[in-house]
Short mmCIF file of C-alpha atoms and ligand atoms in Angstrom, two decimals:
data_model
loop_
_atom_site.label_atom_id
_atom_site.label_comp_id
_atom_site.label_asym_id
_atom_site.label_seq_id
_atom_site.Cartn_x
_atom_site.Cartn_y
_atom_site.Cartn_z
CA MET A 216 0.10 -0.08 -0.15
CA PHE A 217 2.42 2.55 0.89
CA GLY A 218 5.09 1.40 -1.80
CA MET A 219 8.20 1.59 0.63
CA ILE A 220 8.26 -2.99 1.21
CA PRO A 221 7.33 -5.28 -1.61
CA CYS A 222 4.54 -6.94 -0.48
CA GLU A 223 3.24 -10.57 -1.79
CA LYS A 224 -0.87 -10.91 -2.17
CA GLY A 225 -1.31 -13.72 0.67
CA PRO A 226 -3.58 -16.96 1.00
CA ILE A 227 -6.26 -15.26 2.46
CA PRO A 228 -8.21 -13.38 0.02
CA GLY A 229 -8.18 -9.34 1.04
CA GLU A 230 -5.06 -9.68 3.08
CA TYR A 231 -1.38 -9.11 2.30
CA GLN A 232 1.29 -11.29 3.56
CA CYS A 233 4.35 -9.13 4.35
CA ILE A 234 7.87 -10.06 3.03
CA GLU A 235 9.48 -7.56 4.88
CA ARG A 236 8.22 -5.17 7.62
CA ILE A 237 5.06 -3.32 6.85
CA ARG A 238 1.60 -4.90 6.93
CA LEU A 239 -1.80 -3.84 5.86
CA GLU A 240 -4.71 -5.50 6.20
CA MET A 241 -8.15 -4.39 4.80
CA SER A 242 -11.31 -5.65 6.10
CA ARG A 243 -13.98 -3.65 7.59
CA LYS A 244 -11.36 -2.05 9.63
CA THR A 245 -7.84 -1.42 8.66
CA ARG A 246 -4.53 -2.70 10.73
CA LEU A 247 -1.50 -1.31 9.80
CA ILE A 248 1.45 -3.94 11.08
CA VAL A 249 4.75 -1.88 11.13
CA ASP A 250 8.05 -3.51 12.96
CA GLY A 251 5.42 -5.86 14.93
CA LYS A 252 3.41 -3.12 16.01
CA THR A 253 -0.41 -2.42 15.16
CA TYR A 254 -2.28 0.43 14.05
CA GLU A 255 -5.48 0.19 13.40
CA LEU A 256 -6.99 2.89 10.80
CA PRO A 257 -10.37 3.42 10.06
CA LEU A 258 -11.70 2.72 6.47
CA VAL A 259 -14.03 5.26 4.89
CA THR A 260 -16.38 4.24 1.92
CA GLY A 261 -18.24 7.23 -0.36
CA THR A 262 -21.42 7.00 -1.66
CA GLU A 263 -20.07 5.22 -5.16
CA GLY A 264 -18.52 2.99 -2.97
CA GLU A 265 -14.94 4.04 -3.17
CA LYS A 266 -13.01 3.04 -0.29
CA ALA A 267 -10.29 5.22 1.39
CA ILE A 268 -7.69 4.66 4.64
CA ASP A 269 -8.12 7.60 6.96
CA ILE A 270 -4.38 7.85 7.90
CA SER A 271 -4.95 11.38 9.86
CA SER A 272 -4.12 9.81 13.20
CA LEU A 273 -1.20 7.30 11.70
CA ARG A 274 1.82 9.86 12.80
CA SER A 275 0.38 10.61 16.12
CA GLN A 276 0.17 6.83 16.61
CA SER A 277 2.91 5.71 14.77
CA GLY A 278 5.42 8.44 14.04
CA LEU A 279 5.32 7.77 10.68
CA ILE A 280 3.84 9.73 7.65
CA THR A 281 3.01 8.41 4.31
CA LEU A 282 4.46 9.97 0.65
CA ASP A 283 2.63 10.61 -2.17
CA VAL A 284 4.29 13.08 -4.70
CA GLY A 285 1.75 14.59 -6.62
CA PHE A 286 -1.09 13.55 -4.39
CA ALA A 287 -1.86 11.07 -6.73
CA ASN A 288 -3.57 8.83 -4.21
CA THR A 289 -4.48 11.15 -1.41
CA GLY A 290 -8.02 12.43 -0.86
CA SER A 291 -7.89 15.80 0.98
CA CYS A 292 -11.36 16.37 2.16
CA LYS A 293 -14.79 14.82 1.93
CA SER A 294 -16.86 16.53 -0.82
CA SER A 295 -20.27 16.12 -1.45
CA ILE A 296 -20.20 18.57 -4.60
CA THR A 297 -18.39 16.53 -7.68
CA TYR A 298 -18.34 12.91 -8.38
CA MET A 299 -16.06 11.82 -11.11
CA ASP A 300 -15.02 8.07 -12.17
CA GLY A 301 -11.87 8.07 -13.98
CA GLU A 302 -11.91 4.36 -15.07
CA LYS A 303 -15.80 4.66 -16.71
CA GLY A 304 -15.64 8.66 -17.65
CA ILE A 305 -18.61 9.42 -15.22
CA LEU A 306 -19.10 13.20 -14.34
CA ARG A 307 -21.69 14.18 -11.89
CA TYR A 308 -22.37 17.77 -10.40
CA ARG A 309 -24.27 17.13 -6.88
CA GLY A 310 -25.48 13.59 -8.77
CA ILE A 311 -26.66 14.96 -11.84
CA PRO A 312 -25.30 13.49 -15.06
CA ILE A 313 -22.99 16.05 -16.77
CA GLU A 314 -24.82 15.22 -20.25
CA GLN A 315 -28.06 16.33 -18.83
CA LEU A 316 -26.85 19.42 -17.46
CA ALA A 317 -25.06 20.21 -21.00
CA GLU A 318 -28.12 19.29 -22.49
CA ARG A 319 -30.79 20.73 -20.37
CA SER A 320 -29.14 23.40 -18.18
CA THR A 321 -27.83 27.05 -18.10
CA PHE A 322 -24.55 27.98 -16.58
CA VAL A 323 -26.34 30.14 -14.28
CA GLU A 324 -28.53 27.31 -13.16
CA THR A 325 -25.80 24.85 -13.11
CA ALA A 326 -23.65 27.56 -10.90
CA TYR A 327 -26.68 27.86 -8.51
CA LEU A 328 -27.05 24.12 -8.22
CA LEU A 329 -23.10 23.78 -7.60
CA ILE A 330 -23.41 26.35 -5.38
CA ASN A 331 -26.50 25.67 -3.30
CA GLY A 332 -26.52 21.76 -3.30
CA GLU A 333 -29.85 21.49 -5.41
CA LEU A 334 -31.63 22.97 -8.54
CA PRO A 335 -33.45 26.39 -8.05
CA THR A 336 -37.24 26.65 -8.42
CA ARG A 337 -38.44 29.09 -10.78
CA LYS A 338 -38.51 31.68 -8.38
CA GLN A 339 -34.90 30.83 -6.69
CA LEU A 340 -33.41 31.26 -10.60
CA ASN A 341 -35.31 34.28 -11.05
CA ASN A 342 -33.98 36.20 -7.69
CA PHE A 343 -30.64 34.80 -8.50
CA SER A 344 -30.38 36.34 -12.08
CA VAL A 345 -31.69 39.85 -10.44
CA LEU A 346 -29.04 39.57 -8.39
CA LEU A 347 -26.54 38.68 -10.82
CA ASN A 348 -27.33 41.72 -12.92
CA ASP A 349 -27.54 43.84 -9.84
CA HIS A 350 -23.62 43.03 -8.88
CA SER A 351 -22.26 43.32 -12.90
CA LEU A 352 -21.22 46.34 -13.02
CA VAL A 353 -17.46 47.18 -11.97
CA HIS A 354 -16.34 49.68 -9.71
CA GLU A 355 -15.85 52.51 -12.39
CA ASP A 356 -11.80 53.29 -10.21
CA MET A 357 -11.09 49.81 -11.32
CA ARG A 358 -10.99 51.06 -14.96
CA GLN A 359 -7.53 52.89 -13.91
CA PHE A 360 -5.85 49.39 -12.47
CA PHE A 361 -6.42 48.11 -16.08
CA GLU A 362 -5.77 50.81 -18.21
CA ASN A 363 -2.19 50.76 -16.74
CA PHE A 364 -1.37 47.20 -17.23
CA PRO A 365 1.19 46.78 -20.46
CA ARG A 366 -1.01 46.41 -23.74
CA GLY A 367 0.93 42.90 -23.77
CA ALA A 368 0.00 41.80 -20.43
CA HIS A 369 -1.49 38.05 -20.27
CA PRO A 370 -5.22 38.47 -19.18
CA MET A 371 -5.24 35.55 -16.94
CA GLY A 372 -2.24 37.93 -14.80
CA ILE A 373 -4.43 40.52 -15.05
CA LEU A 374 -7.52 38.52 -13.81
CA SER A 375 -6.32 37.34 -11.04
CA SER A 376 -4.54 40.86 -10.11
CA MET A 377 -8.12 42.28 -10.36
CA VAL A 378 -9.58 39.62 -8.81
CA ASN A 379 -7.62 40.04 -5.57
CA ALA A 380 -8.41 43.85 -5.77
CA LEU A 381 -11.76 43.15 -5.82
CA ARG A 382 -11.21 43.34 -1.80
CA ALA A 383 -10.08 46.41 -1.77
CA PHE A 384 -12.81 48.13 -3.51
CA TYR A 385 -15.32 46.03 -1.96
CA PRO A 386 -14.05 45.76 1.75
CA GLU A 387 -16.13 43.60 4.30
CA ILE A 388 -19.65 44.83 5.40
CA PRO A 389 -19.52 44.67 9.26
CA GLU A 390 -23.03 45.62 9.58
CA ILE A 391 -24.47 42.21 7.83
CA SER A 392 -24.02 38.72 9.17
CA GLU A 393 -21.32 36.37 7.82
CA GLU A 394 -23.46 34.43 5.50
CA GLU A 395 -25.11 37.49 3.88
CA GLU A 396 -22.00 38.91 3.47
CA ILE A 397 -20.73 35.40 2.01
CA ASN A 398 -23.77 35.61 -0.23
CA VAL A 399 -22.90 39.25 -1.46
CA THR A 400 -18.91 38.07 -1.95
CA VAL A 401 -20.46 35.00 -4.50
CA THR A 402 -22.97 36.88 -6.58
CA ARG A 403 -20.07 39.99 -7.00
CA LEU A 404 -17.79 37.49 -8.39
CA LEU A 405 -19.90 35.61 -10.49
CA SER A 406 -21.07 38.61 -12.36
CA LYS A 407 -17.80 40.89 -12.31
CA VAL A 408 -15.57 38.48 -13.47
CA ARG A 409 -17.46 38.12 -16.33
CA THR A 410 -17.47 42.00 -16.77
CA MET A 411 -13.97 42.28 -15.94
CA ALA A 412 -12.83 39.75 -18.30
CA ALA A 413 -14.83 41.25 -21.14
CA MET A 414 -13.41 44.85 -20.05
CA SER A 415 -9.93 43.54 -20.24
CA TYR A 416 -10.24 42.80 -23.48
CA LYS A 417 -11.85 45.81 -24.68
CA ILE A 418 -9.13 47.62 -22.96
CA SER A 419 -6.29 45.87 -24.60
CA ARG A 420 -7.12 46.50 -27.75
CA GLY A 421 -7.81 49.99 -27.06
CA HIS A 422 -11.51 49.69 -27.69
CA LYS A 423 -14.36 51.63 -25.90
CA VAL A 424 -15.85 49.50 -22.89
CA VAL A 425 -18.98 47.88 -23.36
CA TYR A 426 -21.03 47.64 -20.17
CA PRO A 427 -23.53 44.88 -19.13
CA ARG A 428 -27.18 45.17 -20.17
CA HIS A 429 -29.71 44.13 -18.22
CA ASP A 430 -31.95 42.29 -20.59
CA LEU A 431 -29.40 40.00 -21.66
CA THR A 432 -28.91 36.17 -20.02
CA TYR A 433 -25.32 36.08 -18.76
CA ALA A 434 -23.39 34.18 -21.56
CA ALA A 435 -25.42 36.53 -24.21
CA ASN A 436 -24.34 39.54 -21.91
CA PHE A 437 -20.58 38.09 -22.07
CA LEU A 438 -20.56 38.07 -25.60
CA ASN A 439 -22.03 41.39 -25.92
CA MET A 440 -19.78 42.81 -23.63
CA MET A 441 -16.53 41.54 -25.89
CA PHE A 442 -17.84 42.29 -29.49
CA ASP A 443 -19.82 44.98 -29.80
CA SER A 444 -18.71 48.24 -30.81
CA PRO A 445 -20.33 51.56 -31.92
CA VAL A 446 -19.44 51.30 -35.39
CA ARG A 447 -20.63 47.79 -35.81
CA PRO A 448 -23.02 46.46 -33.56
CA TYR A 449 -23.46 42.79 -32.06
CA ARG A 450 -25.75 40.21 -33.52
CA ILE A 451 -26.26 37.75 -30.58
CA GLU A 452 -26.69 34.54 -32.47
CA GLU A 453 -28.83 32.20 -30.28
CA GLU A 454 -26.04 28.49 -31.36
CA TYR A 455 -23.22 30.92 -29.94
CA VAL A 456 -25.14 31.49 -26.19
CA ASP A 457 -25.73 27.82 -26.49
CA ALA A 458 -22.50 26.61 -26.96
CA LEU A 459 -20.77 29.00 -24.77
CA ASN A 460 -23.37 27.53 -21.70
CA VAL A 461 -22.28 24.40 -22.58
CA PHE A 462 -18.89 25.02 -22.95
CA TRP A 463 -18.84 26.76 -19.01
CA ILE A 464 -21.10 24.19 -17.69
CA LEU A 465 -18.57 21.33 -18.58
CA HIS A 466 -15.74 23.41 -16.93
CA ALA A 467 -17.78 24.45 -13.78
CA ASP A 468 -16.04 21.87 -11.28
CA HIS A 469 -14.00 18.78 -11.60
CA GLU A 470 -13.37 17.90 -7.73
CA GLN A 471 -9.81 18.40 -6.52
CA ASN A 472 -8.09 19.39 -9.52
CA CYS A 473 -5.11 21.99 -9.40
CA SER A 474 -6.70 24.85 -9.37
CA THR A 475 -9.73 24.00 -6.55
CA ALA A 476 -6.89 22.00 -4.66
CA ALA A 477 -5.11 25.68 -4.24
CA VAL A 478 -8.28 27.52 -3.60
CA ARG A 479 -8.92 25.27 -0.44
CA LEU A 480 -5.62 25.28 0.53
CA VAL A 481 -5.08 28.78 0.28
CA GLY A 482 -8.77 29.36 1.49
CA SER A 483 -7.35 26.90 4.61
CA ALA A 484 -5.75 30.13 5.95
CA ARG A 485 -8.80 32.01 6.41
CA VAL A 486 -8.14 34.30 3.82
CA ASN A 487 -10.92 35.83 2.17
CA LEU A 488 -12.45 34.39 -0.96
CA TYR A 489 -11.20 36.67 -3.33
CA ALA A 490 -7.69 36.01 -2.54
CA ALA A 491 -8.63 32.14 -2.57
CA ILE A 492 -10.16 32.47 -6.26
CA SER A 493 -7.28 34.81 -7.20
CA ALA A 494 -4.75 31.58 -6.34
CA GLY A 495 -7.14 29.30 -8.00
CA ILE A 496 -6.80 31.38 -10.98
CA CYS A 497 -3.05 31.63 -10.72
CA ALA A 498 -3.23 27.73 -10.71
CA LEU A 499 -5.24 27.59 -13.90
CA TRP A 500 -3.18 29.72 -15.91
CA GLY A 501 -0.57 26.74 -16.23
CA PRO A 502 -0.15 24.72 -19.60
CA LEU A 503 -0.47 21.52 -17.71
CA HIS A 504 -3.65 22.56 -16.32
CA GLY A 505 -6.51 25.23 -17.79
CA GLY A 506 -3.88 26.64 -20.06
CA ALA A 507 -4.04 23.75 -22.10
CA ASN A 508 -7.00 24.74 -24.30
CA GLN A 509 -4.61 27.52 -25.40
CA ALA A 510 -1.49 25.04 -26.23
CA VAL A 511 -3.69 22.75 -27.95
CA ILE A 512 -4.58 25.55 -30.66
CA GLU A 513 -0.74 26.61 -30.93
CA MET A 514 0.05 22.82 -31.56
CA LEU A 515 -2.53 22.51 -34.13
CA MET A 516 -1.16 25.73 -35.73
CA VAL A 517 2.22 24.54 -35.84
CA ILE A 518 1.16 21.25 -37.45
CA GLU A 519 -0.97 23.05 -40.18
CA GLU A 520 2.19 25.28 -40.56
CA ASN A 521 4.22 22.27 -40.84
CA GLY A 522 2.17 21.13 -43.99
CA GLY A 523 -0.78 19.23 -42.04
CA ASP A 524 1.00 15.96 -41.45
CA VAL A 525 0.19 14.43 -37.54
CA THR A 526 2.56 11.52 -37.72
CA PRO A 527 5.55 13.57 -36.53
CA PHE A 528 4.09 15.30 -34.02
CA ILE A 529 2.69 11.85 -32.71
CA GLU A 530 6.00 10.50 -32.65
CA ARG A 531 7.36 13.31 -30.77
CA ALA A 532 4.73 12.94 -28.04
CA LYS A 533 6.44 9.15 -27.87
CA ASP A 534 9.86 10.39 -28.03
CA LYS A 535 11.06 10.33 -24.20
CA LYS A 536 13.89 12.63 -25.00
CA ASP A 537 11.70 15.13 -26.29
CA PRO A 538 9.64 17.17 -23.66
CA PHE A 539 6.81 17.84 -26.56
CA ARG A 540 3.35 16.34 -25.24
CA LEU A 541 0.43 15.96 -26.99
CA MET A 542 -1.70 18.77 -25.75
CA GLY A 543 -5.39 17.83 -24.76
CA PHE A 544 -4.29 14.28 -24.33
CA GLY A 545 -4.42 12.39 -21.17
CA HIS A 546 -5.75 13.14 -17.66
CA ARG A 547 -4.41 12.71 -13.87
CA VAL A 548 -8.30 10.92 -13.03
CA TYR A 549 -9.49 9.98 -16.55
CA LYS A 550 -8.19 7.06 -18.15
CA THR A 551 -10.62 6.65 -21.03
CA TYR A 552 -12.54 9.53 -23.29
CA ASP A 553 -13.30 12.61 -20.80
CA PRO A 554 -17.11 12.73 -20.81
CA ARG A 555 -16.64 16.45 -21.17
CA ALA A 556 -14.74 16.13 -24.31
CA LYS A 557 -17.28 13.90 -26.05
CA ILE A 558 -19.88 16.45 -25.26
CA MET A 559 -17.58 19.72 -26.44
CA LYS A 560 -16.90 17.39 -29.84
CA LYS A 561 -20.51 17.19 -30.52
CA VAL A 562 -20.94 20.97 -29.90
CA CYS A 563 -17.95 21.61 -32.00
CA ASP A 564 -19.50 19.67 -34.86
CA ARG A 565 -22.79 21.07 -34.67
CA LEU A 566 -21.86 24.47 -33.83
CA LEU A 567 -19.45 24.68 -37.05
CA LYS A 568 -22.26 23.09 -39.40
CA LYS A 569 -24.82 25.21 -38.03
CA MET A 570 -22.83 28.36 -38.76
CA LYS A 571 -21.44 27.05 -42.02
CA ILE A 572 -17.76 27.97 -40.26
CA SER A 573 -14.79 25.83 -41.79
CA ASP A 574 -11.73 25.78 -39.45
CA PRO A 575 -9.00 23.87 -40.70
CA LEU A 576 -7.75 23.28 -37.32
CA LEU A 577 -10.80 20.64 -36.78
CA ASP A 578 -9.61 18.58 -39.80
CA ILE A 579 -6.23 18.02 -38.09
CA ALA A 580 -7.68 17.49 -34.57
CA ARG A 581 -9.71 14.87 -36.00
CA LYS A 582 -6.88 13.10 -37.89
CA LEU A 583 -4.97 13.56 -34.78
CA GLU A 584 -7.58 12.36 -32.72
CA GLU A 585 -8.15 9.41 -35.25
CA VAL A 586 -3.89 8.31 -35.25
CA ALA A 587 -3.40 8.77 -31.64
CA LEU A 588 -6.33 6.62 -30.44
CA LYS A 589 -4.90 3.91 -32.89
CA ASP A 590 -1.48 4.02 -31.62
CA SER A 591 -0.21 1.40 -29.20
CA TYR A 592 1.50 4.20 -26.81
CA PHE A 593 -1.49 6.15 -26.25
CA LYS A 594 -3.49 3.01 -25.80
CA ASP A 595 -0.57 1.41 -23.24
CA HIS A 596 -0.63 4.88 -21.47
CA ASP A 597 -4.61 5.30 -21.59
CA LEU A 598 -4.56 8.63 -23.30
CA TYR A 599 -7.37 10.09 -24.51
CA PRO A 600 -8.46 13.35 -25.50
CA ASN A 601 -9.58 15.61 -22.40
CA VAL A 602 -11.84 18.88 -22.46
CA ASP A 603 -9.53 21.21 -23.77
CA PHE A 604 -8.96 18.95 -26.88
CA TYR A 605 -11.99 20.28 -28.71
CA THR A 606 -13.05 23.46 -26.73
CA GLY A 607 -10.23 25.77 -28.34
CA ILE A 608 -12.04 25.19 -31.74
CA VAL A 609 -15.58 26.18 -30.45
CA LEU A 610 -13.87 29.25 -28.70
CA ARG A 611 -12.02 30.20 -32.11
CA ALA A 612 -15.59 29.74 -33.78
CA LEU A 613 -17.04 32.36 -31.12
CA GLY A 614 -14.41 35.03 -31.97
CA ILE A 615 -12.63 34.73 -28.51
CA PRO A 616 -8.78 35.38 -29.11
CA LEU A 617 -6.80 32.88 -28.41
CA ASN A 618 -5.19 34.68 -25.39
CA MET A 619 -8.59 34.99 -23.47
CA PHE A 620 -9.28 31.19 -23.94
CA THR A 621 -8.07 30.08 -20.27
CA VAL A 622 -9.83 33.31 -19.04
CA MET A 623 -12.99 31.42 -20.44
CA PHE A 624 -12.07 28.70 -18.71
CA ALA A 625 -11.84 30.62 -15.60
CA ILE A 626 -15.13 32.00 -15.76
CA GLY A 627 -16.53 28.48 -15.87
CA ARG A 628 -14.70 27.24 -13.03
CA LEU A 629 -15.71 30.19 -10.77
CA PRO A 630 -18.77 28.45 -9.13
CA GLY A 631 -16.69 25.02 -8.63
CA TRP A 632 -14.29 26.99 -7.07
CA ILE A 633 -16.70 29.13 -4.87
CA SER A 634 -18.74 25.91 -3.92
CA GLN A 635 -15.46 23.96 -2.79
CA TRP A 636 -14.48 26.93 -0.92
CA LYS A 637 -17.88 27.08 1.04
CA GLU A 638 -17.77 23.68 1.82
CA SER A 639 -14.42 23.48 2.92
CA MET A 640 -15.40 27.02 5.44
CA ASP A 641 -18.08 24.76 6.74
CA ASP A 642 -16.46 21.58 7.30
CA PRO A 643 -16.59 20.48 10.98
CA ALA A 644 -13.10 18.78 10.14
CA TRP A 645 -11.76 21.84 8.48
CA ARG A 646 -8.10 22.54 9.04
CA LEU A 647 -5.26 24.74 7.98
CA GLN A 648 -3.75 22.82 4.94
CA ARG A 649 0.28 22.18 5.75
CA PRO A 650 1.43 19.15 3.93
CA ARG A 651 4.52 17.00 5.45
CA GLN A 652 7.91 15.95 3.70
CA ILE A 653 10.80 13.56 3.95
CA TYR A 654 13.76 15.51 4.33
CA VAL A 655 16.35 14.19 1.88
CA GLY A 656 19.15 17.23 1.74
CA ASN A 657 22.58 17.53 4.13
CA GLY A 658 22.78 16.19 7.70
CA LYS A 659 23.94 18.68 10.24
CA ARG A 660 26.84 20.36 9.42
CA ASP A 661 28.79 23.56 10.53
CA TYR A 662 28.36 27.25 9.11
CA VAL A 663 31.44 27.67 7.51
CA PRO A 664 32.73 31.89 7.08
CA ILE A 665 32.91 33.09 3.78
CA ASP A 666 36.51 33.42 3.23
CA LYS A 667 37.12 30.19 4.36
CA ARG A 668 34.60 28.79 1.60
CA ARG A 669 35.86 27.27 -1.48
N1 ACO B 176 1.61 13.34 -24.97
C1 ACO B 176 2.45 12.28 -24.70
N2 ACO B 176 3.06 11.45 -23.53
C2 ACO B 176 2.04 11.42 -22.57
C3 ACO B 176 0.99 12.56 -22.48
C4 ACO B 176 0.64 13.81 -23.52
N3 ACO B 176 -0.22 14.46 -23.62
N4 ACO B 176 0.54 12.97 -21.28
C5 ACO B 176 0.84 12.13 -20.25
N5 ACO B 176 1.51 11.41 -21.39
C6 ACO B 176 2.70 10.14 -20.62
C7 ACO B 176 3.72 10.49 -20.13
O1 ACO B 176 4.77 11.16 -20.92
C8 ACO B 176 4.11 9.11 -18.85
O2 ACO B 176 4.90 8.42 -19.89
P1 ACO B 176 5.66 7.39 -19.35
O3 ACO B 176 5.07 6.62 -18.04
O4 ACO B 176 6.15 6.75 -20.26
O5 ACO B 176 6.91 8.09 -18.50
C9 ACO B 176 2.33 9.32 -18.79
O6 ACO B 176 2.09 9.34 -19.70
C10 ACO B 176 2.11 9.24 -17.39
O7 ACO B 176 2.33 10.97 -17.60
P2 ACO B 176 2.22 12.08 -16.37
O8 ACO B 176 2.77 13.24 -16.83
O9 ACO B 176 2.73 11.05 -15.14
O10 ACO B 176 0.65 11.70 -16.05
P3 ACO B 176 -0.18 13.06 -15.39
O11 ACO B 176 -1.39 12.05 -14.79
O12 ACO B 176 0.84 13.47 -13.83
O13 ACO B 176 -0.48 14.16 -15.96
C11 ACO B 176 -1.25 15.65 -17.38
C12 ACO B 176 -1.38 14.55 -16.47
C13 ACO B 176 -0.72 16.72 -16.74
C14 ACO B 176 -2.85 15.98 -17.94
C15 ACO B 176 -0.65 15.10 -19.05
O14 ACO B 176 -1.54 13.98 -19.55
C16 ACO B 176 -0.56 15.95 -19.85
O15 ACO B 176 0.48 16.58 -19.73
N6 ACO B 176 -1.51 16.11 -20.74
C17 ACO B 176 -1.07 17.35 -21.72
C18 ACO B 176 -1.26 18.54 -21.35
C19 ACO B 176 -2.82 18.64 -20.98
O16 ACO B 176 -3.70 18.58 -22.12
N7 ACO B 176 -3.18 19.64 -20.09
C20 ACO B 176 -4.66 19.48 -19.80
C21 ACO B 176 -5.23 18.75 -18.94
S1 ACO B 176 -7.00 18.37 -18.47
C22 ACO B 176 -7.38 20.20 -17.47
O17 ACO B 176 -6.60 20.40 -16.52
C23 ACO B 176 -8.85 20.51 -17.83
#
């Protein structure tokens, strides 16, 4: 179990016979035997039967810690928000399959579901939409901030700074209860992040900022703020709004991924919600996480520039001496086709067909997928397209510029970050998150004065 001492399967089913010093018996309770001493550890079972050994008392009982670089085998919390099964390709928010939400819900309704635990009634949804509308404007003084970022600054850097700055513009209100304060902060974030994202795009282009409109839905409003102009009014296409809703729904939560873990970890120090979300945005920026949707398009463009043949790129991805990886392929948890990628692929095909858009990158992506899925390296490594593989093509069809792709992901992930943060704050088992380590550096040695160093 702990990977330090080799074990062989024992004669009794479910038991492990030890060759050396460590033995772990799992039945109704878990017994860990180290150097002849037995430690009892509770076995925790989730709703879907997934099992975990609760090691929280391990160190106090035995002096041992567990080592799990990258946390691939470590559960950091119990959560009732999102269920995923990476082997079967299942994703559910609050129990509802992602396929049903993508087909029938809107992003605002899904955000409500994630944050509050239940689908809203019509009245609750209306009230929520009204609140989002009421909070959609951004403090006018924040525009000076925006305008002073260098023109070439990456929008993810701008967004994380601006979200952190929201606390300065919207300080705590001592007159209201903590619960009311959280509700206001949550609504502000959901509404203003969308406005700020569009604002940063307009300012980066030197264009006039477009204000949110009360008569438009969340997604339509965003597209309008991005693309409306005094000289070319933006025509809101229903197909674009639908595709954007699905895109955001698919990104709304994904249990303990890198950015959500960052939000929970930073939040565990009891910082304000704006600061915790800002940390999540920074984590999402990385190309191995949210930055992958941009990296996929960049990779497809390079393939196109090189004549469109995918074979050399497949070969490079397999070459261990080459750091190149097939972007949009592989996932820490999914060892089968990412269910979100399946939905996104359909949305992509439908949108491009309906809007009569032809994108050569889609043909390259299809070819790449076809070749990779037949290749033994990708099969043996369980590497399948992830959500980012087709999202970039959808975003391009909507007119979203490449450097805004990860910002689009961030807007979508916001309800997930918020609900995970809320859950962790309300968790009776809450603790400051502070992992341990195994020290492998120098043993004790003496300080050498500078003139004696070589
Ligand atoms: N192309 C080629 N080989 C890959 C790829 C890939 N995209 N992904 C993983 N591998 C290989 C690794 O080289 C490694 O091979 P080895 O065991 O022979 O040495 C093996 O598969 C396992 O890879 P790890 O990096 O250990 O897997 P991990 O679970 O840590 O990484 C990750 C998952 C980061 C997503 C990885 O698959 C990757 O880099 N993919 C490309 C980037 C990407 O698409 N990211 C988006 C993820 S989804 C999201 O964040 C929304």
